[in-house]
Amino acid sequence: MATNLDNFFKQKVQEKKETPFDKPVGKKANSLTKDNAKPVKLRGDLHYTLKNYTAKNGGNIREIVDKAVSEYIEKNNIN
């Protein structure tokens, strides 16, 4: 019986499948893991509006917020 258990455990170890976490992730255009993104609080009603907009028109909330903040910084000459 011990030999059957030994074979079972050896087989399980050899059958380990590779997961996305086994490899380092390459930098993607919108990857949060590689760039210097910081979480911010957003009012619930604004998030809801952006979520509905992106659902209807495509894109993602992060891109819209990044663009809006960039435009605000340029408009108000914030350095």
Short mmCIF file of N, CA, C and O in Angstrom, two decimals:
data_model
loop_
_atom_site.label_atom_id
_atom_site.label_comp_id
_atom_site.label_asym_id
_atom_site.label_seq_id
_atom_site.Cartn_x
_atom_site.Cartn_y
_atom_site.Cartn_z
N MET A 1 0.81 -1.19 0.00
CA MET A 1 0.00 0.00 0.00
C MET A 1 0.87 1.27 0.00
O MET A 1 0.52 2.24 -0.64
N ALA A 2 1.96 1.25 0.67
CA ALA A 2 2.83 2.42 0.71
C ALA A 2 3.35 2.74 -0.69
O ALA A 2 3.50 3.91 -1.03
N THR A 3 3.61 1.74 -1.49
CA THR A 3 4.11 2.02 -2.84
C THR A 3 3.05 2.71 -3.69
O THR A 3 3.37 3.57 -4.48
N ASN A 4 1.79 2.35 -3.51
CA ASN A 4 0.73 3.01 -4.26
C ASN A 4 0.61 4.48 -3.86
O ASN A 4 0.42 5.34 -4.71
N LEU A 5 0.71 4.76 -2.57
CA LEU A 5 0.66 6.14 -2.12
C LEU A 5 1.87 6.93 -2.62
O LEU A 5 1.75 8.08 -3.03
N ASP A 6 3.03 6.32 -2.58
CA ASP A 6 4.24 6.99 -3.08
C ASP A 6 4.08 7.34 -4.55
O ASP A 6 4.42 8.46 -4.97
N ASN A 7 3.57 6.41 -5.33
CA ASN A 7 3.37 6.67 -6.76
C ASN A 7 2.33 7.77 -6.98
O ASN A 7 2.49 8.61 -7.86
N PHE A 8 1.29 7.78 -6.15
CA PHE A 8 0.25 8.81 -6.27
C PHE A 8 0.83 10.20 -6.02
O PHE A 8 0.61 11.13 -6.79
N PHE A 9 1.62 10.36 -4.96
CA PHE A 9 2.19 11.66 -4.63
C PHE A 9 3.22 12.08 -5.65
O PHE A 9 3.32 13.25 -6.01
N LYS A 10 4.02 11.17 -6.16
CA LYS A 10 5.01 11.50 -7.20
C LYS A 10 4.30 11.96 -8.45
O LYS A 10 4.72 12.92 -9.09
N GLN A 11 3.21 11.31 -8.81
CA GLN A 11 2.46 11.67 -10.00
C GLN A 11 1.86 13.07 -9.84
O GLN A 11 1.88 13.87 -10.77
N LYS A 12 1.34 13.40 -8.67
CA LYS A 12 0.77 14.72 -8.43
C LYS A 12 1.82 15.81 -8.55
O LYS A 12 1.57 16.88 -9.09
N VAL A 13 3.02 15.56 -8.06
CA VAL A 13 4.09 16.55 -8.13
C VAL A 13 4.51 16.77 -9.58
O VAL A 13 4.73 17.89 -10.01
N GLN A 14 4.58 15.72 -10.37
CA GLN A 14 5.00 15.83 -11.76
C GLN A 14 3.94 16.50 -12.63
O GLN A 14 4.26 17.09 -13.64
N GLU A 15 2.67 16.44 -12.24
CA GLU A 15 1.59 16.98 -13.04
C GLU A 15 1.31 18.46 -12.76
O GLU A 15 0.32 18.99 -13.21
N LYS A 16 2.20 19.14 -12.04
CA LYS A 16 1.96 20.54 -11.71
C LYS A 16 1.85 21.36 -12.98
O LYS A 16 2.71 21.35 -13.83
N LYS A 17 0.75 22.07 -13.10
CA LYS A 17 0.52 22.90 -14.28
C LYS A 17 1.09 24.28 -14.03
O LYS A 17 1.09 24.79 -12.91
N GLU A 18 1.56 24.91 -15.09
CA GLU A 18 2.10 26.25 -14.99
C GLU A 18 0.96 27.26 -14.91
O GLU A 18 -0.01 27.17 -15.66
N THR A 19 1.07 28.20 -13.99
CA THR A 19 0.05 29.23 -13.83
C THR A 19 0.62 30.57 -14.26
O THR A 19 1.84 30.71 -14.40
N PRO A 20 -0.22 31.57 -14.46
CA PRO A 20 0.31 32.89 -14.84
C PRO A 20 1.23 33.49 -13.77
O PRO A 20 2.04 34.35 -14.06
N PHE A 21 1.11 33.02 -12.53
CA PHE A 21 1.93 33.56 -11.45
C PHE A 21 3.33 32.95 -11.42
O PHE A 21 4.20 33.42 -10.70
N ASP A 22 3.57 31.89 -12.21
CA ASP A 22 4.88 31.27 -12.25
C ASP A 22 5.87 32.05 -13.10
O ASP A 22 7.07 31.95 -12.91
N LYS A 23 5.38 32.84 -14.04
CA LYS A 23 6.25 33.60 -14.94
C LYS A 23 6.19 35.07 -14.58
O LYS A 23 5.15 35.57 -14.16
N PRO A 24 7.29 35.80 -14.76
CA PRO A 24 7.20 37.25 -14.57
C PRO A 24 6.34 37.87 -15.66
O PRO A 24 6.37 37.44 -16.80
N VAL A 25 5.58 38.86 -15.29
CA VAL A 25 4.65 39.49 -16.22
C VAL A 25 5.39 40.57 -17.00
O VAL A 25 6.08 41.40 -16.42
N GLY A 26 5.23 40.56 -18.31
CA GLY A 26 5.80 41.62 -19.14
C GLY A 26 4.97 42.88 -18.99
O GLY A 26 3.79 42.82 -18.62
N LYS A 27 5.56 44.01 -19.26
CA LYS A 27 4.83 45.27 -19.09
C LYS A 27 3.78 45.42 -20.17
O LYS A 27 4.06 45.37 -21.35
N LYS A 28 2.57 45.61 -19.75
CA LYS A 28 1.45 45.85 -20.66
C LYS A 28 1.13 47.34 -20.64
O LYS A 28 1.55 48.06 -19.74
N ALA A 29 0.37 47.77 -21.59
CA ALA A 29 0.04 49.20 -21.68
C ALA A 29 -0.73 49.67 -20.45
O ALA A 29 -0.54 50.78 -19.99
N ASN A 30 -1.58 48.84 -19.90
CA ASN A 30 -2.39 49.28 -18.76
C ASN A 30 -2.16 48.40 -17.53
O ASN A 30 -3.05 48.22 -16.74
N SER A 31 -0.96 47.88 -17.38
CA SER A 31 -0.66 47.00 -16.26
C SER A 31 -0.45 47.81 -14.99
O SER A 31 0.34 48.74 -14.96
N LEU A 32 -1.15 47.46 -13.94
CA LEU A 32 -0.96 48.15 -12.65
C LEU A 32 0.24 47.62 -11.90
O LEU A 32 0.70 48.24 -10.96
N THR A 33 0.74 46.45 -12.29
CA THR A 33 1.83 45.86 -11.52
C THR A 33 3.19 46.44 -11.87
O THR A 33 4.08 46.41 -11.06
N LYS A 34 3.37 47.01 -13.04
CA LYS A 34 4.68 47.48 -13.45
C LYS A 34 4.84 48.99 -13.41
O LYS A 34 5.94 49.48 -13.36
N ASP A 35 3.76 49.75 -13.48
CA ASP A 35 3.92 51.19 -13.44
C ASP A 35 3.73 51.70 -12.01
O ASP A 35 3.51 50.95 -11.08
N ASN A 36 3.81 52.97 -11.86
CA ASN A 36 3.78 53.58 -10.53
C ASN A 36 2.39 54.11 -10.22
O ASN A 36 2.21 55.26 -9.88
N ALA A 37 1.36 53.28 -10.35
CA ALA A 37 -0.02 53.69 -10.10
C ALA A 37 -0.29 53.75 -8.60
O ALA A 37 0.24 52.97 -7.83
N LYS A 38 -1.12 54.71 -8.24
CA LYS A 38 -1.53 54.88 -6.84
C LYS A 38 -3.05 54.84 -6.76
O LYS A 38 -3.72 55.47 -7.57
N PRO A 39 -3.59 54.13 -5.79
CA PRO A 39 -5.05 54.11 -5.65
C PRO A 39 -5.55 55.45 -5.11
O PRO A 39 -4.89 56.10 -4.31
N VAL A 40 -6.71 55.87 -5.59
CA VAL A 40 -7.34 57.10 -5.10
C VAL A 40 -8.80 56.81 -4.80
O VAL A 40 -9.38 55.87 -5.33
N LYS A 41 -9.38 57.62 -3.95
CA LYS A 41 -10.81 57.49 -3.64
C LYS A 41 -11.60 58.32 -4.66
O LYS A 41 -11.23 59.43 -5.00
N LEU A 42 -12.67 57.74 -5.14
CA LEU A 42 -13.54 58.40 -6.09
C LEU A 42 -14.97 58.30 -5.57
O LEU A 42 -15.37 57.23 -5.10
N ARG A 43 -15.70 59.40 -5.63
CA ARG A 43 -17.09 59.37 -5.17
C ARG A 43 -17.86 58.26 -5.88
O ARG A 43 -17.63 57.99 -7.06
N GLY A 44 -18.75 57.64 -5.19
CA GLY A 44 -19.52 56.53 -5.73
C GLY A 44 -20.33 56.89 -6.95
O GLY A 44 -20.41 56.13 -7.92
N ASP A 45 -20.94 58.08 -6.95
CA ASP A 45 -21.76 58.48 -8.10
C ASP A 45 -20.90 58.72 -9.34
O ASP A 45 -21.31 58.40 -10.45
N LEU A 46 -19.69 59.24 -9.16
CA LEU A 46 -18.78 59.43 -10.29
C LEU A 46 -18.33 58.08 -10.85
O LEU A 46 -18.27 57.90 -12.07
N HIS A 47 -18.00 57.17 -9.97
CA HIS A 47 -17.58 55.85 -10.40
C HIS A 47 -18.70 55.15 -11.17
O HIS A 47 -18.47 54.53 -12.21
N TYR A 48 -19.91 55.26 -10.68
CA TYR A 48 -21.08 54.66 -11.34
C TYR A 48 -21.25 55.23 -12.75
O TYR A 48 -21.49 54.50 -13.71
N THR A 49 -21.12 56.55 -12.87
CA THR A 49 -21.25 57.20 -14.18
C THR A 49 -20.17 56.73 -15.14
O THR A 49 -20.45 56.40 -16.30
N LEU A 50 -18.92 56.66 -14.66
CA LEU A 50 -17.82 56.20 -15.51
C LEU A 50 -17.99 54.73 -15.89
O LEU A 50 -17.69 54.33 -17.01
N LYS A 51 -18.47 53.94 -14.95
CA LYS A 51 -18.67 52.52 -15.21
C LYS A 51 -19.72 52.32 -16.30
O LYS A 51 -19.53 51.51 -17.22
N ASN A 52 -20.81 53.06 -16.23
CA ASN A 52 -21.84 52.97 -17.26
C ASN A 52 -21.32 53.45 -18.61
O ASN A 52 -21.60 52.84 -19.65
N TYR A 53 -20.55 54.54 -18.60
CA TYR A 53 -20.00 55.07 -19.85
C TYR A 53 -19.07 54.05 -20.51
O TYR A 53 -19.17 53.81 -21.72
N THR A 54 -18.18 53.45 -19.73
CA THR A 54 -17.25 52.48 -20.31
C THR A 54 -17.96 51.21 -20.76
O THR A 54 -17.54 50.58 -21.74
N ALA A 55 -19.04 50.85 -20.09
CA ALA A 55 -19.79 49.68 -20.51
C ALA A 55 -20.45 49.92 -21.87
O ALA A 55 -20.51 49.02 -22.71
N LYS A 56 -20.92 51.11 -22.11
CA LYS A 56 -21.59 51.44 -23.37
C LYS A 56 -20.62 51.74 -24.50
O LYS A 56 -20.87 51.41 -25.65
N ASN A 57 -19.49 52.39 -24.17
CA ASN A 57 -18.60 52.91 -25.20
C ASN A 57 -17.23 52.23 -25.27
O ASN A 57 -16.40 52.61 -26.09
N GLY A 58 -16.97 51.29 -24.40
CA GLY A 58 -15.67 50.63 -24.39
C GLY A 58 -14.64 51.44 -23.61
O GLY A 58 -14.92 52.52 -23.12
N GLY A 59 -13.45 50.91 -23.53
CA GLY A 59 -12.39 51.57 -22.76
C GLY A 59 -12.42 51.10 -21.33
O GLY A 59 -13.05 50.10 -20.98
N ASN A 60 -11.70 51.83 -20.48
CA ASN A 60 -11.75 51.51 -19.06
C ASN A 60 -11.68 52.78 -18.22
O ASN A 60 -11.28 53.84 -18.70
N ILE A 61 -12.09 52.66 -16.99
CA ILE A 61 -12.19 53.81 -16.10
C ILE A 61 -10.83 54.44 -15.86
O ILE A 61 -10.70 55.66 -15.84
N ARG A 62 -9.82 53.63 -15.73
CA ARG A 62 -8.48 54.16 -15.43
C ARG A 62 -8.00 55.09 -16.53
O ARG A 62 -7.45 56.16 -16.26
N GLU A 63 -8.18 54.71 -17.79
CA GLU A 63 -7.75 55.56 -18.90
C GLU A 63 -8.49 56.90 -18.90
O GLU A 63 -7.88 57.95 -19.13
N ILE A 64 -9.78 56.86 -18.64
CA ILE A 64 -10.57 58.10 -18.62
C ILE A 64 -10.11 59.00 -17.48
O ILE A 64 -9.93 60.21 -17.67
N VAL A 65 -9.91 58.44 -16.30
CA VAL A 65 -9.49 59.25 -15.15
C VAL A 65 -8.08 59.79 -15.37
O VAL A 65 -7.81 60.96 -15.07
N ASP A 66 -7.17 58.97 -15.92
CA ASP A 66 -5.82 59.45 -16.20
C ASP A 66 -5.84 60.64 -17.17
O ASP A 66 -5.16 61.65 -16.95
N LYS A 67 -6.65 60.53 -18.22
CA LYS A 67 -6.75 61.61 -19.19
C LYS A 67 -7.36 62.87 -18.56
O LYS A 67 -6.87 63.98 -18.79
N ALA A 68 -8.40 62.70 -17.77
CA ALA A 68 -9.06 63.84 -17.13
C ALA A 68 -8.11 64.56 -16.17
O ALA A 68 -8.04 65.79 -16.15
N VAL A 69 -7.37 63.80 -15.38
CA VAL A 69 -6.43 64.41 -14.42
C VAL A 69 -5.31 65.12 -15.17
O VAL A 69 -4.90 66.23 -14.81
N SER A 70 -4.80 64.51 -16.25
CA SER A 70 -3.75 65.14 -17.05
C SER A 70 -4.22 66.46 -17.63
O SER A 70 -3.50 67.47 -17.59
N GLU A 71 -5.44 66.48 -18.18
CA GLU A 71 -6.00 67.70 -18.73
C GLU A 71 -6.19 68.77 -17.65
O GLU A 71 -5.91 69.95 -17.87
N TYR A 72 -6.62 68.37 -16.47
CA TYR A 72 -6.80 69.31 -15.37
C TYR A 72 -5.47 69.92 -14.96
O TYR A 72 -5.36 71.13 -14.73
N ILE A 73 -4.44 69.09 -14.86
CA ILE A 73 -3.11 69.57 -14.48
C ILE A 73 -2.59 70.57 -15.51
O ILE A 73 -2.04 71.62 -15.16
N GLU A 74 -2.74 70.26 -16.80
CA GLU A 74 -2.29 71.17 -17.85
C GLU A 74 -3.09 72.48 -17.84
O GLU A 74 -2.51 73.58 -17.97
N LYS A 75 -4.39 72.39 -17.69
CA LYS A 75 -5.26 73.56 -17.71
C LYS A 75 -4.94 74.53 -16.58
O LYS A 75 -4.96 75.75 -16.74
N ASN A 76 -4.63 74.00 -15.40
CA ASN A 76 -4.37 74.83 -14.22
C ASN A 76 -2.90 75.06 -13.94
O ASN A 76 -2.55 75.58 -12.88
N ASN A 77 -2.04 74.66 -14.86
CA ASN A 77 -0.59 74.86 -14.73
C ASN A 77 -0.05 74.34 -13.41
O ASN A 77 0.68 75.04 -12.69
N ILE A 78 -0.43 73.15 -13.05
CA ILE A 78 0.05 72.52 -11.83
C ILE A 78 1.31 71.73 -12.15
O ILE A 78 1.33 70.93 -13.06
N ASN A 79 2.37 72.02 -11.42
CA ASN A 79 3.64 71.30 -11.66
C ASN A 79 4.03 70.48 -10.48
O ASN A 79 4.06 70.68 -9.42
#
